[in-house]
Amino acid sequence: MGVELALGGDLLRARVETFDPDLIVAPMLTTAIPEDVWSRIPVLIVHPGPMGDRGPSSLDWAISEGATEWGVTVLQAVAEMDAGPIWATETFAVPECGKSELYRNEVADAAVRAVLLAVDRFAAGTYVPEPLDYTRPDVRGRLRPYHAQEFRHIDWSIDTTATVLRKLRAADSQPGVLDVLFGREYFVPGAHYEDRLHGIPGTVIATRDGAICRATVDGAVWIPQLRPRRTPGGPATFKRPATDVLGAALDGVPVEPLTPAAAAGRDTWSELRYREQGTVGYLEFAFPGGAMDTRRCRRLLEAYRDACRRPIDVLVLGPARDFFSNGIHLNVIEAAADPAQESWQNINAMDDLVEAILTTTDKLVISALAGNAAAGGVMLALAADEVWCRESVVLNPHYTLMGLYGSEYWTYTLPRRVGAAEAQRLTGTPLPVGAREGAIMGLVDRVAAGSAAEFWAWARGEAAALASSPQLGERLLGKKRRRVADEAAKPLAAYREEELAHMRRNFFEPDEPYHELRRDFVYGTKPKVTPAYLLR
């Protein structure tokens, strides 16, 4: 099996010629496969729509039109886009969420099921794919145009909150809805419901933790991020927290703070929520793109310390859906006046958070991952006593794609789980680790199948069982003893100092690749060839 990025016809042809595959699967295709490839070798296209759905904006239309059920179809490449014979299809219920969140959850889960079924059918050699036939009652899709800005436009004077949310969620996280705020154009990549605030439609009526609240005709929505529209001849732009982008234009707009405990009982936007069930505390955090800037790290640390003061025995960390964490916030760093200094502050704030978890000895701490994690986000999860993952979770425990050594106490936590040699391989080799593979190697403690909702139903039951276990006291005592012994062998401060010595060089030395790699990531620079680590 091999992997090749679709970076152009000639490159793809050369790779196919070298590898000579029996089958090509294209799960995230954004460009057409050359005819001389698909006419010689079967190419299975994974399309995020039900049978008959065609066009480049399938999920955009599904969300904007309020579809409650959607699908993923695996079809064979032919001359006409999305019109080939069908090898497999899977349906799923559409929750109220943004496009990118839907893609990483329900769509991804359905796509895996459909691809595995299609490949099994291909391997059997007896299955005949079904031609697309719009006369069939189960073929409900249709050809749709590109979901351009003309379809996304929001009229704040007449569009209801429900309509505004559908339009903004359909544009999350790309391309965003082009809109005007304070006389300037911005792309708005997603939004969340607000349950109490009202105001003059279209006006910004509040801010909270980097987000702005904008009034509609019958309520309001929260907008966490904005991307300025690129001016002709100007530099490319990227997403940042909305309040950072708008800056002084928000002078006089009131701040509407909300505690994590209060947020748990509200239908409003909050990155942090805290709730309790018996002697189990649940600290939920959900950051756009899983990115944690200095401020988010500090807010989460404060919420964690507050939770630790509560009379609980087990503390469960993790969002209800989507990313657990992807580490430091590269976009905020890129926009900073001094990116090196902001990088340094951000990594220290991450370290402060991880240290607090590592030094908690009077509670069992569980990292519950319903979604993916990467780099420092993986190490954040490993700071807990146990790591529980949904079966479809993908972990990327490496730092090397950003030219970083890594911190977050990984030199302490990772070798304890997988050994020193494997820890070096995982952090230095930019390849993903599935939840099941992670459990085999010791990176993950427990894995549960099912949707995010099913995973959390399972996790709540397991957390309650831990809290009521007769062995809880013995486990906590053993935890305290291990921490004392580990500290005597080598203090946590020594691990941090050694890691940060490397990170300081990465951030501040002029010959280090980090800043260029970060810029390429932030601006979405495409690689010129398929990276060598994928050519297996």
Coordinates of C-alpha atoms in Angstrom, one line a residue:
M1 CA 0.0 0.0 0.0
G2 CA 1.2 3.5 -0.8
V3 CA 0.1 7.1 -0.4
E4 CA 0.4 9.9 -2.9
L5 CA -0.8 13.5 -2.8
A6 CA -2.7 14.6 -5.9
L7 CA -0.4 17.5 -6.7
G8 CA -0.7 17.3 -10.5
G9 CA -1.2 15.0 -13.4
D10 CA 2.4 14.3 -14.2
L11 CA 3.5 13.6 -10.6
L12 CA 0.5 11.3 -10.1
R13 CA 1.2 9.5 -13.4
A14 CA 4.9 8.9 -12.4
R15 CA 3.9 7.6 -9.0
V16 CA 1.2 5.3 -10.4
E17 CA 3.7 4.0 -12.9
T18 CA 6.2 3.2 -10.2
F19 CA 3.8 1.7 -7.7
D20 CA 1.6 -0.1 -10.3
P21 CA -1.4 -0.4 -7.9
D22 CA -4.4 -2.7 -8.4
L23 CA -6.7 -0.1 -7.0
I24 CA -6.6 3.7 -6.2
V25 CA -8.7 5.2 -3.4
A26 CA -9.1 9.0 -3.4
P27 CA -10.6 10.0 0.0
M28 CA -10.1 13.7 -0.1
L29 CA -9.9 14.6 -3.8
T30 CA -9.9 18.3 -4.8
T31 CA -8.7 17.9 -8.4
A32 CA -9.6 15.5 -11.2
I33 CA -7.7 12.3 -11.7
P34 CA -6.2 12.1 -15.3
E35 CA -8.2 10.0 -17.7
D36 CA -5.2 7.9 -18.6
V37 CA -4.9 6.9 -14.9
W38 CA -8.6 6.0 -14.2
S39 CA -9.1 4.4 -17.5
R40 CA -6.3 1.9 -16.8
I41 CA -6.6 1.4 -13.0
P42 CA -9.9 1.5 -11.1
V43 CA -10.1 4.7 -9.0
L44 CA -12.6 4.9 -6.2
I45 CA -13.7 8.5 -5.3
V46 CA -15.1 9.1 -1.8
H47 CA -17.8 11.7 -2.2
P48 CA -19.4 13.3 0.9
G49 CA -23.0 13.0 -0.3
P50 CA -25.7 10.4 -0.8
M51 CA -26.2 8.5 -4.0
G52 CA -26.8 10.8 -6.9
D53 CA -25.4 13.9 -5.1
R54 CA -22.9 15.6 -7.4
G55 CA -20.8 18.8 -7.2
P56 CA -18.0 20.3 -5.1
S57 CA -20.2 21.7 -2.2
S58 CA -22.1 18.7 -1.0
L59 CA -21.9 19.4 2.8
D60 CA -22.4 23.1 2.3
W61 CA -25.8 22.5 0.6
A62 CA -26.7 19.8 3.2
I63 CA -26.2 22.2 6.1
S64 CA -27.5 25.3 4.5
E65 CA -30.8 23.5 3.5
G66 CA -31.2 21.9 6.9
A67 CA -30.8 18.3 5.9
T68 CA -31.4 15.9 8.8
E69 CA -29.8 12.9 7.0
W70 CA -26.9 12.8 4.5
G71 CA -24.5 10.2 3.2
V72 CA -21.1 9.2 1.8
T73 CA -20.8 7.5 -1.5
V74 CA -17.8 5.6 -2.9
L75 CA -18.0 5.7 -6.7
Q76 CA -15.7 4.9 -9.6
A77 CA -14.0 7.7 -11.5
V78 CA -15.3 8.3 -15.0
A79 CA -15.1 11.3 -17.4
E80 CA -18.1 13.0 -15.8
M81 CA -17.4 14.1 -12.2
D82 CA -19.3 12.2 -9.5
A83 CA -21.3 10.2 -12.1
G84 CA -19.5 6.9 -12.0
P85 CA -20.9 3.5 -10.9
I86 CA -21.4 3.2 -7.1
W87 CA -19.4 0.7 -5.0
A88 CA -20.8 1.5 -1.6
T89 CA -22.9 4.1 0.2
E90 CA -23.5 4.9 3.9
T91 CA -26.0 7.3 5.5
F92 CA -25.8 9.2 8.8
A93 CA -27.9 11.7 10.8
V94 CA -26.8 15.3 10.5
P95 CA -26.4 17.0 13.9
E96 CA -26.6 20.8 14.3
C97 CA -22.9 21.7 13.9
G98 CA -20.4 23.3 11.6
K99 CA -19.2 21.7 8.3
S100 CA -15.7 20.9 9.5
E101 CA -17.0 19.3 12.7
L102 CA -19.5 17.2 10.7
Y103 CA -16.7 16.2 8.3
R104 CA -14.4 15.0 11.0
N105 CA -17.1 13.1 12.8
E106 CA -20.2 11.7 11.1
V107 CA -18.7 12.0 7.5
A108 CA -15.4 10.5 8.4
D109 CA -17.0 7.6 10.3
A110 CA -19.4 6.9 7.4
A111 CA -16.5 7.2 4.9
V112 CA -14.5 4.6 6.7
R113 CA -17.4 2.1 6.6
A114 CA -18.1 2.8 3.0
V115 CA -14.5 2.5 1.9
L116 CA -13.9 -0.7 3.7
L117 CA -17.0 -2.2 2.2
A118 CA -16.0 -1.0 -1.3
V119 CA -12.5 -2.4 -1.0
D120 CA -13.8 -5.7 0.2
R121 CA -16.2 -5.9 -2.7
F122 CA -13.4 -5.0 -5.1
A123 CA -11.1 -7.6 -3.6
A124 CA -13.8 -10.3 -3.9
G125 CA -13.8 -9.8 -7.6
T126 CA -17.5 -10.7 -8.1
Y127 CA -19.3 -7.4 -7.2
V128 CA -20.6 -5.3 -10.0
P129 CA -20.9 -1.6 -9.1
E130 CA -24.3 -0.1 -9.6
P131 CA -24.7 2.6 -12.3
L132 CA -26.1 5.9 -11.2
D133 CA -29.8 5.8 -12.0
Y134 CA -31.9 8.8 -11.0
T135 CA -35.1 6.8 -11.6
R136 CA -34.4 4.7 -8.6
P137 CA -36.3 5.8 -5.4
D138 CA -33.2 5.4 -3.2
V139 CA -31.2 7.8 -5.4
R140 CA -32.2 11.1 -3.8
G141 CA -29.2 13.3 -4.6
R142 CA -28.8 15.7 -7.5
L143 CA -26.2 17.8 -9.3
R144 CA -25.6 21.0 -7.4
P145 CA -23.5 24.0 -8.3
Y146 CA -20.6 25.4 -6.3
H147 CA -21.9 27.0 -3.2
A148 CA -20.7 30.5 -4.0
Q149 CA -21.1 33.6 -1.9
E150 CA -24.3 34.5 -3.6
F151 CA -25.9 31.6 -1.8
R152 CA -24.3 32.4 1.5
H153 CA -25.2 36.1 1.8
I154 CA -26.7 37.1 5.1
D155 CA -29.3 39.8 5.3
W156 CA -29.1 40.7 9.0
S157 CA -32.3 42.7 8.8
I158 CA -34.5 39.8 7.8
D159 CA -32.6 36.5 8.3
T160 CA -33.6 34.6 11.5
T161 CA -31.1 33.1 13.9
A162 CA -31.8 29.7 12.5
T163 CA -31.1 30.9 8.9
V164 CA -27.9 32.8 10.0
L165 CA -26.6 29.7 11.8
R166 CA -27.2 27.4 8.8
K167 CA -25.4 29.8 6.5
L168 CA -22.4 30.3 8.8
R169 CA -22.2 26.6 9.7
A170 CA -22.2 25.6 6.0
A171 CA -19.2 27.8 5.5
D172 CA -17.2 26.5 8.5
S173 CA -14.2 26.5 8.3
Q174 CA -13.8 27.3 4.6
P175 CA -14.6 29.5 2.8
G176 CA -16.5 31.5 5.4
V177 CA -19.4 33.8 4.7
L178 CA -18.3 37.2 3.2
D179 CA -19.7 39.9 5.5
V180 CA -19.2 43.5 6.6
L181 CA -18.3 44.5 10.1
F182 CA -17.4 48.1 11.1
G183 CA -17.1 49.1 7.4
R184 CA -14.7 46.3 6.4
E185 CA -15.1 42.9 4.7
Y186 CA -14.4 39.7 6.5
F187 CA -15.0 36.0 6.0
V188 CA -16.9 34.5 8.9
P189 CA -16.1 30.8 9.3
G190 CA -18.8 29.4 11.5
A191 CA -21.0 30.5 14.4
H192 CA -22.8 29.3 17.6
Y193 CA -26.2 29.9 19.1
E194 CA -26.9 32.4 21.9
D195 CA -29.8 31.8 24.2
R196 CA -30.4 35.2 26.0
L197 CA -28.8 38.2 24.4
H198 CA -30.7 40.5 21.9
G199 CA -30.0 43.7 20.1
I200 CA -30.2 45.7 16.9
P201 CA -29.9 43.2 14.1
G202 CA -26.4 43.1 12.6
T203 CA -24.7 44.9 15.5
V204 CA -22.0 43.5 17.7
I205 CA -23.6 43.4 21.2
A206 CA -21.0 41.5 23.3
T207 CA -17.6 39.7 23.4
R208 CA -16.5 36.7 25.3
D209 CA -13.0 35.0 25.3
G210 CA -12.1 36.1 21.8
A211 CA -15.5 35.8 20.2
I212 CA -18.1 38.4 19.3
C213 CA -21.9 38.2 19.7
R214 CA -23.9 39.6 16.8
A215 CA -27.6 40.3 17.0
T216 CA -30.2 38.8 14.6
V217 CA -33.8 39.7 14.1
D218 CA -34.9 37.2 16.8
G219 CA -31.8 36.6 18.9
A220 CA -28.1 36.5 18.4
V221 CA -25.1 34.3 17.3
W222 CA -21.5 34.0 18.5
I223 CA -18.7 34.3 16.0
P224 CA -15.4 33.0 17.4
Q225 CA -13.1 33.7 14.4
L226 CA -12.8 36.1 11.4
R227 CA -10.6 36.2 8.4
P228 CA -10.1 39.6 6.8
R229 CA -10.7 39.7 3.0
R230 CA -7.5 39.9 1.1
T231 CA -7.0 43.3 -0.5
P232 CA -5.9 43.4 -4.2
G233 CA -2.1 42.9 -4.2
G234 CA -2.1 42.5 -0.4
P235 CA -0.8 39.6 1.6
A236 CA -2.9 36.5 2.2
T237 CA -5.0 36.4 5.3
F238 CA -5.9 33.7 7.8
K239 CA -8.3 33.0 10.6
R240 CA -7.8 34.5 14.1
P241 CA -10.0 35.1 17.2
A242 CA -12.6 37.7 16.2
T243 CA -11.7 40.2 18.9
D244 CA -8.0 40.1 17.8
V245 CA -9.0 40.9 14.3
L246 CA -11.4 43.7 15.1
G247 CA -9.3 45.2 17.9
A248 CA -10.2 48.9 18.7
A249 CA -13.4 48.7 16.7
L250 CA -14.9 46.9 19.6
D251 CA -14.2 49.7 22.1
G252 CA -17.4 50.1 24.1
V253 CA -18.8 46.7 23.3
P254 CA -19.6 45.0 26.7
V255 CA -17.9 41.8 27.8
E256 CA -20.2 39.0 28.8
P257 CA -18.2 36.6 31.0
L258 CA -19.4 33.2 31.7
T259 CA -18.0 30.6 34.2
P260 CA -17.6 27.0 33.0
A261 CA -20.2 25.9 35.6
A262 CA -22.8 28.4 34.4
A263 CA -22.0 27.5 30.7
A264 CA -22.9 23.9 31.4
G265 CA -26.5 24.9 31.9
R266 CA -26.8 27.3 28.9
D267 CA -27.3 27.0 25.2
T268 CA -24.6 29.6 24.4
W269 CA -21.0 29.7 23.1
S270 CA -18.3 28.9 25.6
E271 CA -15.0 27.2 25.2
L272 CA -15.2 25.8 28.7
R273 CA -17.9 23.9 30.5
Y274 CA -17.9 22.1 33.9
R275 CA -20.5 19.8 35.3
E276 CA -20.6 17.1 38.0
Q277 CA -22.3 13.7 38.3
G278 CA -21.9 12.4 41.8
T279 CA -18.2 12.5 42.6
V280 CA -17.1 12.8 39.0
G281 CA -16.3 16.1 37.5
Y282 CA -16.4 16.8 33.7
L283 CA -14.3 19.7 32.4
E284 CA -15.1 20.2 28.7
F285 CA -13.0 22.3 26.5
A286 CA -13.6 23.0 22.8
F287 CA -11.3 25.3 20.9
P288 CA -11.7 26.1 17.2
G289 CA -9.3 23.8 15.3
G290 CA -8.1 22.4 18.6
A291 CA -5.6 25.3 18.8
M292 CA -4.7 26.6 22.2
D293 CA -3.1 30.1 22.4
T294 CA -1.6 31.5 25.6
R295 CA -4.9 32.9 26.8
R296 CA -6.8 29.7 26.2
C297 CA -4.2 27.7 28.1
R298 CA -4.4 30.0 31.1
R299 CA -8.2 30.0 31.1
L300 CA -8.2 26.2 30.9
L301 CA -5.6 26.0 33.7
E302 CA -7.8 28.3 35.9
A303 CA -10.9 26.1 35.2
Y304 CA -8.8 23.0 36.0
R305 CA -7.7 24.4 39.3
D306 CA -11.3 25.3 40.2
A307 CA -12.4 21.8 39.3
C308 CA -9.7 20.3 41.5
R309 CA -11.0 22.3 44.5
R310 CA -14.4 20.6 44.2
P311 CA -15.3 17.5 46.3
I312 CA -14.8 15.0 43.5
D313 CA -12.7 11.8 43.2
V314 CA -12.5 11.6 39.4
L315 CA -12.0 14.4 36.9
V316 CA -12.6 13.8 33.2
L317 CA -11.1 16.1 30.6
G318 CA -12.2 16.5 27.0
P319 CA -14.7 18.1 24.6
A320 CA -18.0 16.6 23.7
R321 CA -17.0 16.3 20.1
D322 CA -14.2 17.0 17.7
F323 CA -10.6 17.9 18.5
F324 CA -9.2 17.2 21.9
S325 CA -6.2 19.6 21.3
N326 CA -3.6 20.3 18.6
G327 CA -1.2 22.2 20.9
I328 CA 0.0 25.8 20.5
H329 CA -2.0 28.2 18.3
L330 CA 0.1 28.8 15.2
N331 CA -2.2 31.4 13.7
V332 CA -2.1 33.6 16.8
I333 CA 1.6 33.2 16.8
E334 CA 2.0 34.2 13.2
A335 CA 0.0 37.3 13.7
A336 CA 2.0 38.4 16.8
A337 CA 4.3 41.4 16.7
D338 CA 7.1 39.0 17.9
P339 CA 6.2 35.4 16.8
A340 CA 9.2 33.9 18.6
Q341 CA 8.2 35.5 21.9
E342 CA 4.6 34.6 21.5
S343 CA 5.7 31.0 20.8
W344 CA 7.7 31.0 24.0
Q345 CA 4.8 32.3 26.1
N346 CA 2.4 29.8 24.4
I347 CA 4.6 26.8 25.1
N348 CA 5.1 27.9 28.7
A349 CA 1.4 28.3 29.2
M350 CA 0.9 24.7 27.8
D351 CA 3.6 23.5 30.2
D352 CA 1.9 25.1 33.1
L353 CA -1.4 23.3 32.3
V354 CA 0.3 20.0 31.9
E355 CA 2.3 20.4 35.1
A356 CA -0.9 21.1 37.0
I357 CA -2.4 17.8 35.8
L358 CA 0.8 15.8 36.5
T359 CA 0.9 17.1 40.0
T360 CA -2.7 16.3 40.9
T361 CA -2.5 13.5 43.3
D362 CA -5.8 13.5 45.2
K363 CA -8.0 12.7 42.1
L364 CA -7.9 10.3 39.2
V365 CA -7.7 12.3 36.0
I366 CA -9.0 10.9 32.8
S367 CA -8.4 12.3 29.3
A368 CA -11.4 11.4 27.2
L369 CA -10.8 11.8 23.5
A370 CA -13.9 11.8 21.3
G371 CA -11.8 13.5 18.6
N372 CA -8.3 13.7 17.3
A373 CA -5.2 15.2 18.9
A374 CA -1.8 16.2 17.7
A375 CA 1.6 17.3 19.0
G376 CA 1.3 19.1 22.3
G377 CA -2.4 18.1 22.4
V378 CA -1.4 14.4 22.6
M379 CA 1.0 15.2 25.4
L380 CA -1.7 17.1 27.2
A381 CA -3.8 14.0 27.1
L382 CA -0.9 11.9 28.4
A383 CA -0.6 14.0 31.5
A384 CA -3.7 12.3 32.9
D385 CA -3.7 9.0 34.7
E386 CA -5.6 7.3 31.9
V387 CA -6.3 8.0 28.3
W388 CA -9.6 6.9 26.8
C389 CA -10.2 7.2 23.1
R390 CA -13.1 6.8 20.7
E391 CA -12.2 4.0 18.2
S392 CA -12.0 6.4 15.2
V393 CA -9.6 8.9 17.0
V394 CA -6.3 9.6 15.2
L395 CA -3.3 10.7 17.3
N396 CA -0.3 12.6 15.8
P397 CA 2.3 12.6 18.7
H398 CA 5.0 14.2 16.6
Y399 CA 6.4 17.7 16.5
T400 CA 8.8 17.4 13.6
L401 CA 6.6 18.9 10.8
M402 CA 6.9 22.2 12.6
G403 CA 10.6 21.8 13.2
L404 CA 10.1 21.6 16.9
Y405 CA 11.7 19.4 19.6
G406 CA 8.5 19.5 21.7
S407 CA 7.7 20.2 25.3
E408 CA 4.6 19.6 27.5
Y409 CA 6.8 17.2 29.6
W410 CA 6.7 14.6 26.8
T411 CA 10.2 13.3 27.8
Y412 CA 8.6 12.3 31.1
T413 CA 5.2 11.0 30.1
L414 CA 5.8 9.3 26.8
P415 CA 8.7 7.0 27.7
R416 CA 6.8 5.8 30.7
R417 CA 4.1 4.5 28.4
V418 CA 5.9 3.3 25.3
G419 CA 9.6 3.2 26.2
A420 CA 12.4 5.6 25.3
A421 CA 13.1 4.3 21.8
E422 CA 9.4 4.3 20.8
A423 CA 9.0 7.8 22.3
Q424 CA 11.7 9.1 20.1
R425 CA 10.2 7.4 17.0
L426 CA 6.7 8.8 17.7
T427 CA 7.8 12.4 18.2
G428 CA 10.2 12.4 15.3
T429 CA 8.3 10.5 12.7
P430 CA 5.3 12.4 11.2
L431 CA 2.9 9.5 10.9
P432 CA -0.5 9.1 12.6
V433 CA -1.4 6.5 15.2
G434 CA -4.9 5.1 15.4
A435 CA -6.6 4.5 18.7
R436 CA -6.4 0.7 18.5
E437 CA -2.7 0.9 17.5
G438 CA -2.2 3.3 20.4
A439 CA -3.8 0.9 22.8
I440 CA -1.5 -1.9 21.7
M441 CA 1.7 0.2 22.2
G442 CA 0.5 1.6 25.5
L443 CA -0.2 5.1 24.3
V444 CA -3.9 4.7 25.0
D445 CA -5.5 2.9 28.0
R446 CA -9.0 2.2 26.7
V447 CA -10.8 2.3 23.4
A448 CA -14.6 2.4 22.8
A449 CA -16.4 2.1 19.5
G450 CA -19.4 4.2 18.3
S451 CA -20.3 7.8 17.7
A452 CA -19.1 10.7 19.9
A453 CA -22.4 10.4 21.9
E454 CA -22.0 6.7 22.4
F455 CA -18.4 7.2 23.4
W456 CA -19.4 9.7 26.1
A457 CA -22.3 7.5 27.4
W458 CA -19.7 4.7 27.8
A459 CA -17.1 7.1 29.4
R460 CA -19.6 8.4 31.9
G461 CA -20.5 4.9 33.0
E462 CA -16.8 4.0 33.3
A463 CA -16.0 7.2 35.2
A464 CA -18.8 6.5 37.7
A465 CA -17.5 3.0 38.2
L466 CA -14.1 4.3 39.0
A467 CA -15.4 6.8 41.5
S468 CA -17.4 4.1 43.3
S469 CA -14.7 1.5 43.2
P470 CA -13.4 0.1 46.5
Q471 CA -9.9 0.3 45.1
L472 CA -10.1 4.1 44.5
G473 CA -8.3 5.0 47.7
E474 CA -5.5 2.5 47.0
R475 CA -5.1 3.8 43.5
L476 CA -4.8 7.4 44.7
L477 CA -2.3 6.4 47.4
G478 CA -0.3 4.5 44.7
K479 CA -0.4 7.6 42.5
K480 CA 1.0 9.8 45.3
R481 CA 3.8 7.4 46.0
R482 CA 4.8 7.2 42.3
R483 CA 4.8 11.0 42.0
V484 CA 7.1 11.3 45.0
A485 CA 9.4 8.5 43.7
D486 CA 9.5 10.0 40.2
E487 CA 10.2 13.5 41.6
A488 CA 13.1 12.1 43.7
A489 CA 14.6 10.3 40.7
K490 CA 14.3 13.4 38.4
P491 CA 12.3 16.5 39.2
L492 CA 9.6 17.6 36.8
A493 CA 11.4 21.0 36.6
A494 CA 14.4 19.2 35.1
Y495 CA 12.3 17.7 32.3
R496 CA 10.8 21.1 31.6
E497 CA 14.1 22.9 31.6
E498 CA 15.7 20.4 29.2
E499 CA 12.8 20.5 26.8
L500 CA 12.5 24.3 26.8
A501 CA 16.3 24.6 26.1
H502 CA 15.6 22.9 22.8
M503 CA 12.4 24.9 22.2
R504 CA 14.2 28.2 22.8
R505 CA 16.6 27.3 20.1
N506 CA 13.7 26.4 17.8
F507 CA 12.0 29.7 18.4
F508 CA 14.9 32.1 18.6
E509 CA 17.8 30.9 16.6
P510 CA 17.8 32.3 13.0
D511 CA 18.8 29.1 11.2
E512 CA 15.9 27.0 12.7
P513 CA 13.1 26.0 10.2
Y514 CA 10.2 26.5 12.6
H515 CA 9.2 30.0 11.5
E516 CA 9.1 29.1 7.8
L517 CA 7.3 25.8 8.5
R518 CA 4.7 27.6 10.6
R519 CA 4.1 30.2 7.9
D520 CA 3.6 27.5 5.3
F521 CA 1.1 25.8 7.6
V522 CA -0.8 29.0 8.4
Y523 CA -1.0 30.2 4.8
G524 CA -1.8 26.7 3.5
T525 CA 1.2 26.4 1.3
K526 CA 1.0 23.1 -0.7
P527 CA 3.9 20.8 -0.9
K528 CA 5.6 20.4 -4.3
V529 CA 6.0 16.7 -4.0
T530 CA 4.6 14.0 -1.8
P531 CA 6.7 14.0 1.5
A532 CA 9.1 11.1 1.7
Y533 CA 7.6 9.8 5.0
L534 CA 4.4 9.0 3.1
L535 CA 6.1 6.9 0.4
R536 CA 6.0 3.6 2.2

